[in-house]
């Protein structure tokens, strides 16, 4: 392999990986709308009938402000199917929490999935789908349970001249996913006069860190505006912004014609898809663990409120807001089902965000995941699926790799002749370029051929990097000594440390990245560079350590992929090294000293 070209490809990969690694942690703050801090005088504290007049916007206080005393204690009912158990509360007539019946909350002491199920919105700023800033119908109101069946629950509240009926259904129906429920809120004017309604603001749920060691870097709010999908990270509300010493914003308003909006962590999401587009989203950073100190990033979650304008109601008239609400794992195959999710809800996976889009991760990440999922349907282990997928990719690209290797071998044999030409034609660059191209053509050499193998791996490596930040399939998937392929394979921890620039909160011993680095070192020694350039030699020595640094505290599935890819490459290179040396044409095979100098002589 031509090491000079390989260095170029490796540098591209390292630069991209560095950008990818740090962008999720220290991306620049987006401009925020002017905000004010929460006050005890929030309109949420009022409980009066909506007055006639123009529709109002959310208040300038946080919508997650502490609730006032409700008229009755909380009462709960539950609807369940095979996949979810939805716990409803009369406070706001909304969703208290959603237990995912097929997803464990954590691993037990024996590194097996616990009996406890993972629950969305367990740590909450407000009940999911509760109304906010809607006097007489928000979460401060104790709704009456009107009816309950095995698949449906209905709540109702009456405030002066307005009746609000909230209906939730888990009935299996065409166009609904197993993790999806149907919701309708009906507003009915009980008076004999027209009634203007305030803006309907629905809480989307609260996304919290997955564990005590999760710093929450994947917590964000997303929404699709009909043209593009935008995301707001929790940490964008952790400070006032770059080079600013002011207090952090209390909330961030995002005006947009939203076709869906989501709140999510690394592996799970809550997605509201309304029947009619909304007018915006408000994002808030909320403390979900009061036992942790305020400076601990893991103590904070993120919540959001979807906003919808309601038309005035004529006397005795009613209007209904309808939506589907997904609460479940981020599984690409499920979310890509266009019979159910018709507005690009699969983009909640964030396969197409910077800098992954530079390497077409929106194409390669789903492709890689689809292949792995198909392989996993044949073999029982996700780790083995990664191994076999890597082998399959190596086989598919073997002809291209062999062609590149043959070209690189020819290039290596031409190095003495090229050096001689550079010396002979040093005063005639145009002639040197012409002769070099002729030499390449006669000997069937691609000058960038040595770079092709590593360029092939870059999109798939970046796709794996992108994919492991979102997919829930590998969560708690074990392989060999690895207990969770979606997390580092820590075998020992020295305890808490403070290394924020590397994104580290604990100093651990992780084995898989060390194996990955060892295979890279052996692979580079197997193919020693023909150059004596100290800079290139240093780069090849540093590269494995750079990869170990980037992958050390990341998902072990990525290190497994890179390790297996390296092992296959080593075996492949050993076979290539045993192949016969290429025979060069006689004219090009002359000794370097026979290259004739045709440089024009300077006139004295």
XYZ file of C-alpha atoms in Angstrom:
604
model
C 0.000 0.000 0.000
C 1.291 3.514 -0.824
C 1.827 4.910 2.667
C 1.985 8.523 1.570
C -1.564 8.381 0.237
C -2.636 6.307 3.214
C -1.478 9.074 5.527
C -3.749 11.503 3.691
C -6.745 9.228 4.171
C -5.851 8.574 7.794
C -5.563 12.281 8.508
C -8.998 12.824 6.997
C -10.430 10.094 9.211
C -8.753 11.414 12.352
C -9.860 14.983 11.669
C -13.436 13.879 11.015
C -13.505 11.657 14.083
C -12.126 14.448 16.252
C -14.818 16.777 14.942
C -17.489 14.152 15.548
C -16.221 13.366 19.050
C -16.147 16.913 20.330
C -19.103 18.394 18.417
C -21.624 16.500 20.557
C -20.052 17.934 23.684
C -18.886 21.418 22.847
C -20.883 22.572 19.826
C -21.394 26.353 19.674
C -24.511 27.733 21.280
C -27.319 28.637 18.907
C -28.802 32.130 19.198
C -31.600 32.102 21.757
C -34.764 34.115 21.957
C -34.895 36.747 24.710
C -36.081 35.012 27.855
C -36.792 35.773 31.465
C -36.408 33.624 34.530
C -39.271 31.834 36.210
C -41.332 33.810 38.699
C -43.851 32.850 41.291
C -46.381 34.947 39.417
C -46.545 32.563 36.475
C -49.957 32.351 34.781
C -49.839 28.654 35.679
C -50.768 29.695 39.200
C -54.070 31.144 38.055
C -57.207 29.108 37.577
C -59.747 31.253 35.803
C -61.817 30.874 32.685
C -60.180 31.933 29.441
C -61.268 35.407 28.459
C -62.479 36.409 25.030
C -59.793 37.980 22.880
C -56.852 37.035 20.703
C -55.088 33.745 21.265
C -52.267 34.144 23.720
C -48.697 32.933 23.542
C -46.997 31.060 26.359
C -45.931 33.243 29.251
C -42.412 34.548 29.696
C -41.983 32.223 32.673
C -40.916 28.620 32.443
C -43.831 26.300 31.807
C -42.259 23.756 34.159
C -42.683 25.993 37.218
C -43.822 24.174 40.393
C -47.517 23.392 40.407
C -49.994 24.942 42.778
C -52.156 22.819 45.012
C -54.767 20.893 43.047
C -58.269 20.332 44.286
C -57.891 16.558 44.740
C -55.074 14.053 45.309
C -53.519 12.274 42.362
C -55.378 9.217 41.129
C -53.914 6.825 38.586
C -55.212 4.344 36.028
C -53.208 2.198 33.614
C -53.638 1.003 30.049
C -51.277 -1.665 28.769
C -50.484 -3.823 25.781
C -47.626 -6.223 25.118
C -45.099 -3.409 24.760
C -46.042 -0.514 27.031
C -47.918 0.200 30.253
C -49.190 3.780 30.271
C -49.945 5.255 33.684
C -52.435 8.137 33.580
C -53.057 10.763 36.235
C -56.134 12.849 36.915
C -53.864 15.862 37.466
C -54.162 17.491 34.087
C -55.828 14.370 32.672
C -52.470 13.360 31.233
C -49.752 10.683 31.167
C -47.763 10.241 34.344
C -45.288 7.674 32.949
C -44.795 4.970 30.320
C -43.157 1.663 31.242
C -41.490 -0.142 28.316
C -42.318 -3.770 29.046
C -39.654 -5.237 26.748
C -36.808 -2.954 27.883
C -34.897 -3.482 31.124
C -34.080 -0.497 33.294
C -30.510 -1.627 34.001
C -28.209 -4.618 34.400
C -28.208 -6.394 37.754
C -25.158 -7.424 39.765
C -24.816 -10.563 37.629
C -24.763 -8.387 34.482
C -28.156 -9.691 33.408
C -31.151 -7.579 32.454
C -33.063 -6.571 35.564
C -36.718 -7.359 36.135
C -37.393 -3.645 36.504
C -38.611 -2.090 33.273
C -37.327 1.165 31.821
C -39.875 3.933 32.357
C -40.180 7.106 30.314
C -41.183 10.333 32.085
C -40.525 8.738 35.482
C -38.497 11.840 36.346
C -40.660 14.626 35.055
C -41.231 18.339 34.864
C -44.919 17.727 34.148
C -47.211 14.892 33.079
C -46.752 14.149 29.388
C -49.404 15.702 27.128
C -50.668 17.881 29.989
C -51.743 21.370 28.988
C -49.609 24.263 30.216
C -50.534 27.918 30.638
C -54.189 27.026 30.011
C -56.190 28.250 33.033
C -58.876 25.841 34.104
C -57.560 22.914 32.039
C -53.850 22.544 32.760
C -51.963 20.215 35.105
C -53.154 22.166 38.166
C -56.673 20.885 37.538
C -57.962 17.563 38.846
C -59.844 16.030 35.927
C -62.750 13.650 36.357
C -62.330 10.113 35.051
C -65.329 9.732 32.755
C -64.746 6.210 31.447
C -62.158 3.465 31.241
C -61.969 0.289 29.169
C -59.159 -2.140 28.456
C -57.919 0.083 25.641
C -59.268 3.586 26.314
C -59.443 6.173 29.089
C -61.375 9.468 29.045
C -60.958 12.485 31.362
C -63.038 15.652 31.563
C -62.815 19.059 33.237
C -65.197 22.013 33.170
C -64.054 25.571 33.824
C -66.867 28.124 33.668
C -68.014 28.082 30.045
C -65.408 25.655 28.678
C -65.530 21.857 28.753
C -62.291 19.975 28.042
C -62.445 16.251 27.273
C -59.214 14.255 26.958
C -59.300 10.811 25.336
C -56.436 8.288 25.112
C -56.580 5.004 23.204
C -54.226 2.030 23.031
C -56.485 0.074 20.726
C -54.552 -1.708 17.989
C -55.483 0.001 14.745
C -54.057 0.389 11.237
C -51.521 3.174 11.134
C -50.514 2.834 14.781
C -47.309 1.353 16.161
C -47.124 -0.956 19.180
C -45.450 1.843 21.148
C -47.944 4.444 19.993
C -51.208 5.694 21.419
C -53.892 7.949 20.000
C -54.852 11.145 21.801
C -57.646 13.676 21.339
C -58.460 16.793 23.342
C -61.868 18.336 22.638
C -62.723 21.903 23.664
C -66.479 22.699 23.829
C -68.023 26.114 24.369
C -70.824 25.790 26.932
C -71.927 29.413 26.644
C -74.296 31.231 24.329
C -71.561 33.582 23.120
C -68.376 33.166 21.088
C -65.328 32.148 23.100
C -61.675 32.788 22.245
C -59.250 30.101 23.348
C -55.682 30.568 24.513
C -52.880 28.810 22.714
C -52.821 25.062 23.450
C -49.418 24.101 24.824
C -48.799 20.362 25.333
C -45.923 18.944 27.349
C -43.995 16.350 25.318
C -42.548 14.536 28.328
C -39.208 14.787 30.104
C -36.050 12.998 28.953
C -33.619 12.205 31.761
C -30.114 10.694 31.843
C -30.138 6.912 31.533
C -28.045 6.272 34.647
C -26.051 7.936 37.414
C -22.952 7.965 35.189
C -24.770 9.398 32.158
C -23.857 13.072 31.748
C -26.764 13.591 29.371
C -24.867 14.657 26.264
C -27.482 12.925 24.075
C -30.490 14.658 25.658
C -32.235 16.908 23.179
C -35.490 18.105 21.675
C -36.166 17.654 17.980
C -38.834 18.844 15.599
C -39.630 18.613 11.892
C -40.863 21.810 10.235
C -41.870 20.287 6.902
C -38.524 21.086 5.326
C -35.808 20.024 7.762
C -35.341 18.459 11.173
C -33.839 20.648 13.886
C -32.473 19.696 17.294
C -31.886 21.665 20.488
C -29.485 20.106 22.972
C -30.118 20.269 26.695
C -26.708 21.830 27.248
C -27.624 24.799 25.050
C -29.573 26.013 28.075
C -26.796 25.283 30.570
C -25.046 28.615 29.981
C -25.683 32.011 28.451
C -23.526 31.146 25.473
C -19.961 31.436 24.289
C -17.979 34.277 25.926
C -21.006 35.300 28.004
C -21.046 35.648 31.785
C -24.778 36.162 32.215
C -27.271 33.653 33.622
C -28.369 30.769 31.398
C -31.662 31.188 29.540
C -34.699 29.811 31.326
C -36.086 28.436 28.079
C -35.605 28.520 24.330
C -38.495 29.216 21.957
C -38.381 27.733 18.456
C -41.143 29.149 16.200
C -41.861 26.584 13.488
C -44.708 24.852 11.688
C -43.967 21.606 13.507
C -45.204 18.360 11.972
C -43.728 16.393 14.853
C -41.740 17.168 17.972
C -39.722 14.875 20.214
C -37.932 14.664 23.535
C -35.277 11.972 23.760
C -32.205 10.526 25.376
C -29.643 8.234 23.784
C -31.906 5.217 23.229
C -35.541 6.244 23.834
C -37.838 8.940 22.500
C -41.268 10.462 23.000
C -42.666 11.832 19.729
C -45.861 13.838 19.271
C -47.220 13.838 15.703
C -50.246 16.176 15.480
C -52.971 15.920 12.876
C -52.361 19.590 12.023
C -49.011 21.425 12.225
C -48.212 23.450 15.315
C -46.655 26.892 15.611
C -43.583 26.260 17.735
C -41.708 24.432 20.473
C -40.449 25.672 23.816
C -37.427 23.857 25.285
C -36.512 23.855 28.970
C -33.631 22.385 30.957
C -34.987 20.964 34.210
C -33.413 19.387 37.261
C -34.706 15.825 37.559
C -32.506 14.567 40.412
C -32.756 16.855 43.456
C -30.242 14.720 45.366
C -27.361 15.647 43.061
C -25.484 18.960 43.303
C -26.432 21.731 40.902
C -23.071 21.613 39.103
C -23.548 17.937 38.169
C -24.643 17.705 34.515
C -26.287 14.343 35.164
C -28.799 15.985 37.496
C -30.561 17.699 34.605
C -32.975 16.530 31.958
C -34.794 18.276 29.149
C -38.472 18.861 28.502
C -40.415 20.625 25.771
C -43.831 22.044 24.982
C -45.495 21.905 21.566
C -47.641 24.945 20.776
C -50.853 25.038 18.724
C -53.195 27.915 17.922
C -56.896 27.265 18.477
C -59.650 29.055 16.580
C -62.380 30.893 18.521
C -65.429 28.791 19.308
C -68.922 29.815 18.333
C -71.683 29.390 20.900
C -72.107 25.676 21.650
C -69.382 24.713 19.170
C -66.417 22.439 19.760
C -62.992 21.767 18.262
C -60.728 18.754 18.627
C -56.955 18.541 18.708
C -55.779 15.109 17.572
C -52.349 13.509 17.586
C -50.454 10.257 17.840
C -47.903 9.872 20.611
C -44.964 7.485 20.371
C -43.089 6.481 23.525
C -40.517 3.786 22.943
C -37.076 2.728 21.754
C -35.237 4.430 18.911
C -35.383 1.533 16.463
C -34.734 2.680 12.902
C -36.715 -0.089 11.208
C -39.744 0.770 13.312
C -39.525 4.538 12.853
C -38.837 4.191 9.117
C -42.195 2.451 8.578
C -43.928 5.038 6.402
C -47.309 3.358 6.859
C -47.178 4.590 10.465
C -44.677 7.450 10.555
C -45.430 9.683 7.593
C -43.378 12.794 8.409
C -39.774 11.572 8.576
C -39.962 10.669 12.270
C -37.022 8.326 11.650
C -34.817 11.441 11.566
C -35.046 11.419 15.341
C -32.157 8.934 15.011
C -29.928 11.874 13.934
C -28.061 9.914 11.262
C -27.866 13.042 9.114
C -26.421 15.577 11.534
C -23.047 17.267 11.189
C -20.385 16.037 10.714
C -21.787 12.628 9.803
C -23.506 14.117 6.770
C -20.035 14.866 5.317
C -19.571 11.096 5.001
C -23.162 10.331 3.907
C -24.048 8.743 7.241
C -27.731 9.229 6.454
C -27.215 6.507 3.821
C -24.470 4.332 5.293
C -25.733 4.221 8.897
C -29.184 2.802 7.978
C -27.511 0.469 5.463
C -25.080 -0.833 8.072
C -27.848 -1.197 10.642
C -30.081 -3.004 8.140
C -27.301 -5.479 7.311
C -26.551 -6.042 10.991
C -30.234 -6.541 11.784
C -30.555 -9.086 8.967
C -27.463 -10.951 10.173
C -28.802 -10.868 13.739
C -31.979 -12.552 12.526
C -29.762 -15.517 11.603
C -27.312 -15.494 14.532
C -28.405 -14.880 18.137
C -25.635 -12.452 19.153
C -25.318 -8.777 18.232
C -21.570 -9.039 18.757
C -21.379 -11.901 16.286
C -23.587 -9.878 13.939
C -20.987 -7.084 14.018
C -18.217 -9.606 13.277
C -20.073 -11.172 10.349
C -21.148 -7.792 8.976
C -17.527 -6.647 9.026
C -16.459 -9.823 7.216
C -19.219 -9.344 4.646
C -18.047 -5.798 3.941
C -14.446 -6.980 3.544
C -15.573 -9.617 1.032
C -17.677 -7.135 -0.944
C -14.783 -4.702 -1.272
C -12.091 -7.361 -1.748
C -11.756 -6.889 -5.559
C -11.308 -3.153 -5.122
C -8.828 -3.697 -2.290
C -6.778 -6.167 -4.345
C -6.696 -3.800 -7.308
C -5.563 -0.974 -5.050
C -2.901 -3.191 -3.482
C -1.517 -4.205 -6.889
C -1.400 -0.556 -7.877
C 0.353 0.298 -4.625
C 2.958 -2.422 -5.215
C 3.668 -1.043 -8.673
C 3.926 2.409 -7.176
C 6.476 1.172 -4.634
C 8.629 -0.373 -7.384
C 8.539 2.883 -9.317
C 9.758 4.974 -6.399
C 13.476 4.821 -7.414
C 12.608 5.873 -10.977
C 10.400 8.699 -9.743
C 13.169 9.906 -7.441
C 15.594 9.895 -10.355
C 13.159 11.830 -12.533
C 12.630 14.417 -9.829
C 16.383 14.909 -9.713
C 16.873 14.973 -13.490
C 13.895 17.228 -14.218
C 14.072 19.466 -11.188
C 14.477 22.503 -13.437
C 11.649 21.472 -15.762
C 8.491 20.763 -13.694
C 6.257 20.465 -16.746
C 8.443 17.777 -18.271
C 8.699 15.984 -14.948
C 4.913 15.904 -14.650
C 4.517 14.632 -18.200
C 7.065 11.856 -17.709
C 5.594 10.882 -14.349
C 2.114 10.514 -15.818
C 3.545 8.496 -18.708
C 5.319 6.234 -16.234
C 2.083 5.702 -14.305
C 0.133 4.927 -17.473
C 2.660 2.461 -18.887
C 2.836 0.579 -15.600
C -0.908 0.665 -14.804
C -0.444 2.639 -11.597
C -3.165 4.689 -9.945
C -1.402 7.496 -8.051
C -4.117 7.521 -5.380
C -4.649 3.764 -5.367
C -2.992 3.311 -1.996
C -5.518 5.658 -0.451
C -8.573 3.768 -1.707
C -8.736 1.027 0.981
C -8.738 3.474 3.864
C -11.157 5.801 2.056
C -13.535 2.845 1.758
C -13.487 2.306 5.515
C -14.138 5.946 6.455
C -17.892 6.087 5.615
C -18.564 2.782 7.381
C -16.502 3.716 10.430
C -18.324 7.042 10.673
C -21.647 5.278 10.060
C -20.933 2.906 12.943
C -19.888 5.865 15.087
C -23.121 7.684 14.229
C -25.338 4.643 14.567
C -24.127 3.661 18.037
C -25.153 7.071 19.358
C -28.821 6.365 18.652
C -29.877 2.756 18.156
C -31.334 0.865 21.086
C -30.790 -2.619 19.624
C -27.262 -2.898 21.055
C -28.259 -1.688 24.532
C -27.378 -4.444 27.029
C -26.250 -6.735 24.184
C -23.368 -8.867 25.476
C -20.432 -10.429 23.635
C -17.532 -12.351 25.162
C -16.547 -10.337 28.258
C -18.497 -7.249 27.108
C -21.759 -6.827 29.025
C -23.134 -3.932 26.974
C -22.010 -3.210 23.408
C -23.558 0.258 23.606
C -21.220 1.235 26.463
C -17.486 0.991 27.221
C -16.359 -2.510 28.264
C -15.085 -1.376 31.658
C -13.493 -4.146 33.723
C -12.241 -1.882 36.516
C -12.865 1.700 37.606
C -10.524 3.878 39.624
C -13.409 6.181 40.550
C -14.556 9.653 39.627
C -12.216 12.045 37.836
C -12.615 15.458 36.253
C -11.410 15.499 32.639
C -14.180 17.463 30.862
C -12.132 18.139 27.724
C -12.160 14.378 27.053
C -15.737 13.925 28.218
C -14.555 11.654 31.060
C -16.184 11.492 34.478
C -14.617 8.195 35.597
C -11.164 6.707 35.081
C -11.763 3.180 33.817
C -9.873 0.275 32.304
C -11.542 -0.607 28.983
C -10.137 -3.617 27.124
C -11.675 -3.477 23.644
C -10.063 -0.155 22.596
C -6.689 -1.573 23.686
C -7.200 -4.577 21.407
C -8.180 -2.209 18.618
C -4.978 -0.211 19.067
C -2.869 -3.377 19.162
C -4.309 -4.614 15.868
C -3.623 -1.229 14.270
C -0.006 -1.253 15.456
C 0.535 -4.796 14.179
C -1.143 -3.953 10.878
C 1.184 -0.995 10.319
C 4.257 -3.012 11.211
C 3.141 -5.703 8.806
C 3.343 -3.187 5.990
C 6.390 -1.024 6.772
C 6.471 2.326 5.046
C 9.041 2.680 2.265
C 9.561 6.337 3.095
C 12.219 7.717 5.394
C 10.258 10.899 6.018
C 10.248 11.360 9.825
C 6.889 13.176 9.731
C 5.160 10.225 8.030
C 6.817 7.730 10.356
C 5.663 9.734 13.370
C 2.120 9.873 12.004
C 1.969 6.094 11.679
C 3.227 5.689 15.231
C 0.728 8.179 16.654
C -2.341 7.034 14.686
C -3.203 3.949 16.830
C -2.968 6.011 20.004
C -5.248 8.644 18.506
C -7.854 6.025 17.650
C -7.651 4.546 21.135
C -8.167 8.004 22.622
C -11.268 8.676 20.530
C -12.784 5.231 21.061
C -11.677 4.585 24.634
C -14.757 5.916 26.397
C -17.182 5.257 23.548
C -19.418 2.245 22.877
C -17.442 -0.992 22.825
C -19.343 -2.006 19.684
C -17.331 0.557 17.715
C -14.022 -0.779 19.049
C -15.211 -4.323 18.269
C -15.970 -3.331 14.674
C -12.568 -1.650 14.289
C -10.732 -4.570 15.907
C -12.383 -7.176 13.700
C -11.843 -5.001 10.648
C -8.171 -4.718 11.599
C -7.796 -8.476 12.089
C -9.369 -9.195 8.711
C -7.138 -6.549 7.134
C -4.049 -8.145 8.697
C -4.971 -11.537 7.257
C -5.762 -9.948 3.932
C -2.435 -8.090 3.885
C -0.510 -11.264 4.716
C -2.067 -12.934 1.678
C -1.326 -9.905 -0.499
C 2.302 -9.870 0.643
C 2.673 -13.476 -0.559
C 1.392 -12.635 -4.020
C 3.973 -12.471 -6.857
C 5.642 -9.144 -7.420
C 4.205 -7.248 -10.412
C 6.236 -7.293 -13.627
C 6.859 -3.822 -14.987
C 7.262 -3.036 -18.709
C 10.846 -3.265 -19.953
C 11.094 0.419 -20.801
C 9.956 1.455 -17.347
C 12.048 -1.193 -15.659
C 15.336 0.411 -16.522
C 17.629 1.448 -13.722
C 17.109 4.943 -12.376
C 20.454 6.042 -13.714
C 19.379 5.390 -17.316
C 16.687 8.041 -17.267
C 17.798 10.586 -19.766
C 18.031 14.229 -18.758
C 16.202 16.358 -21.306
C 16.202 19.520 -19.249
C 16.987 22.470 -21.530
C 20.381 23.940 -20.813
C 20.498 27.553 -19.758
C 22.240 29.957 -22.083
C 25.274 31.663 -20.679
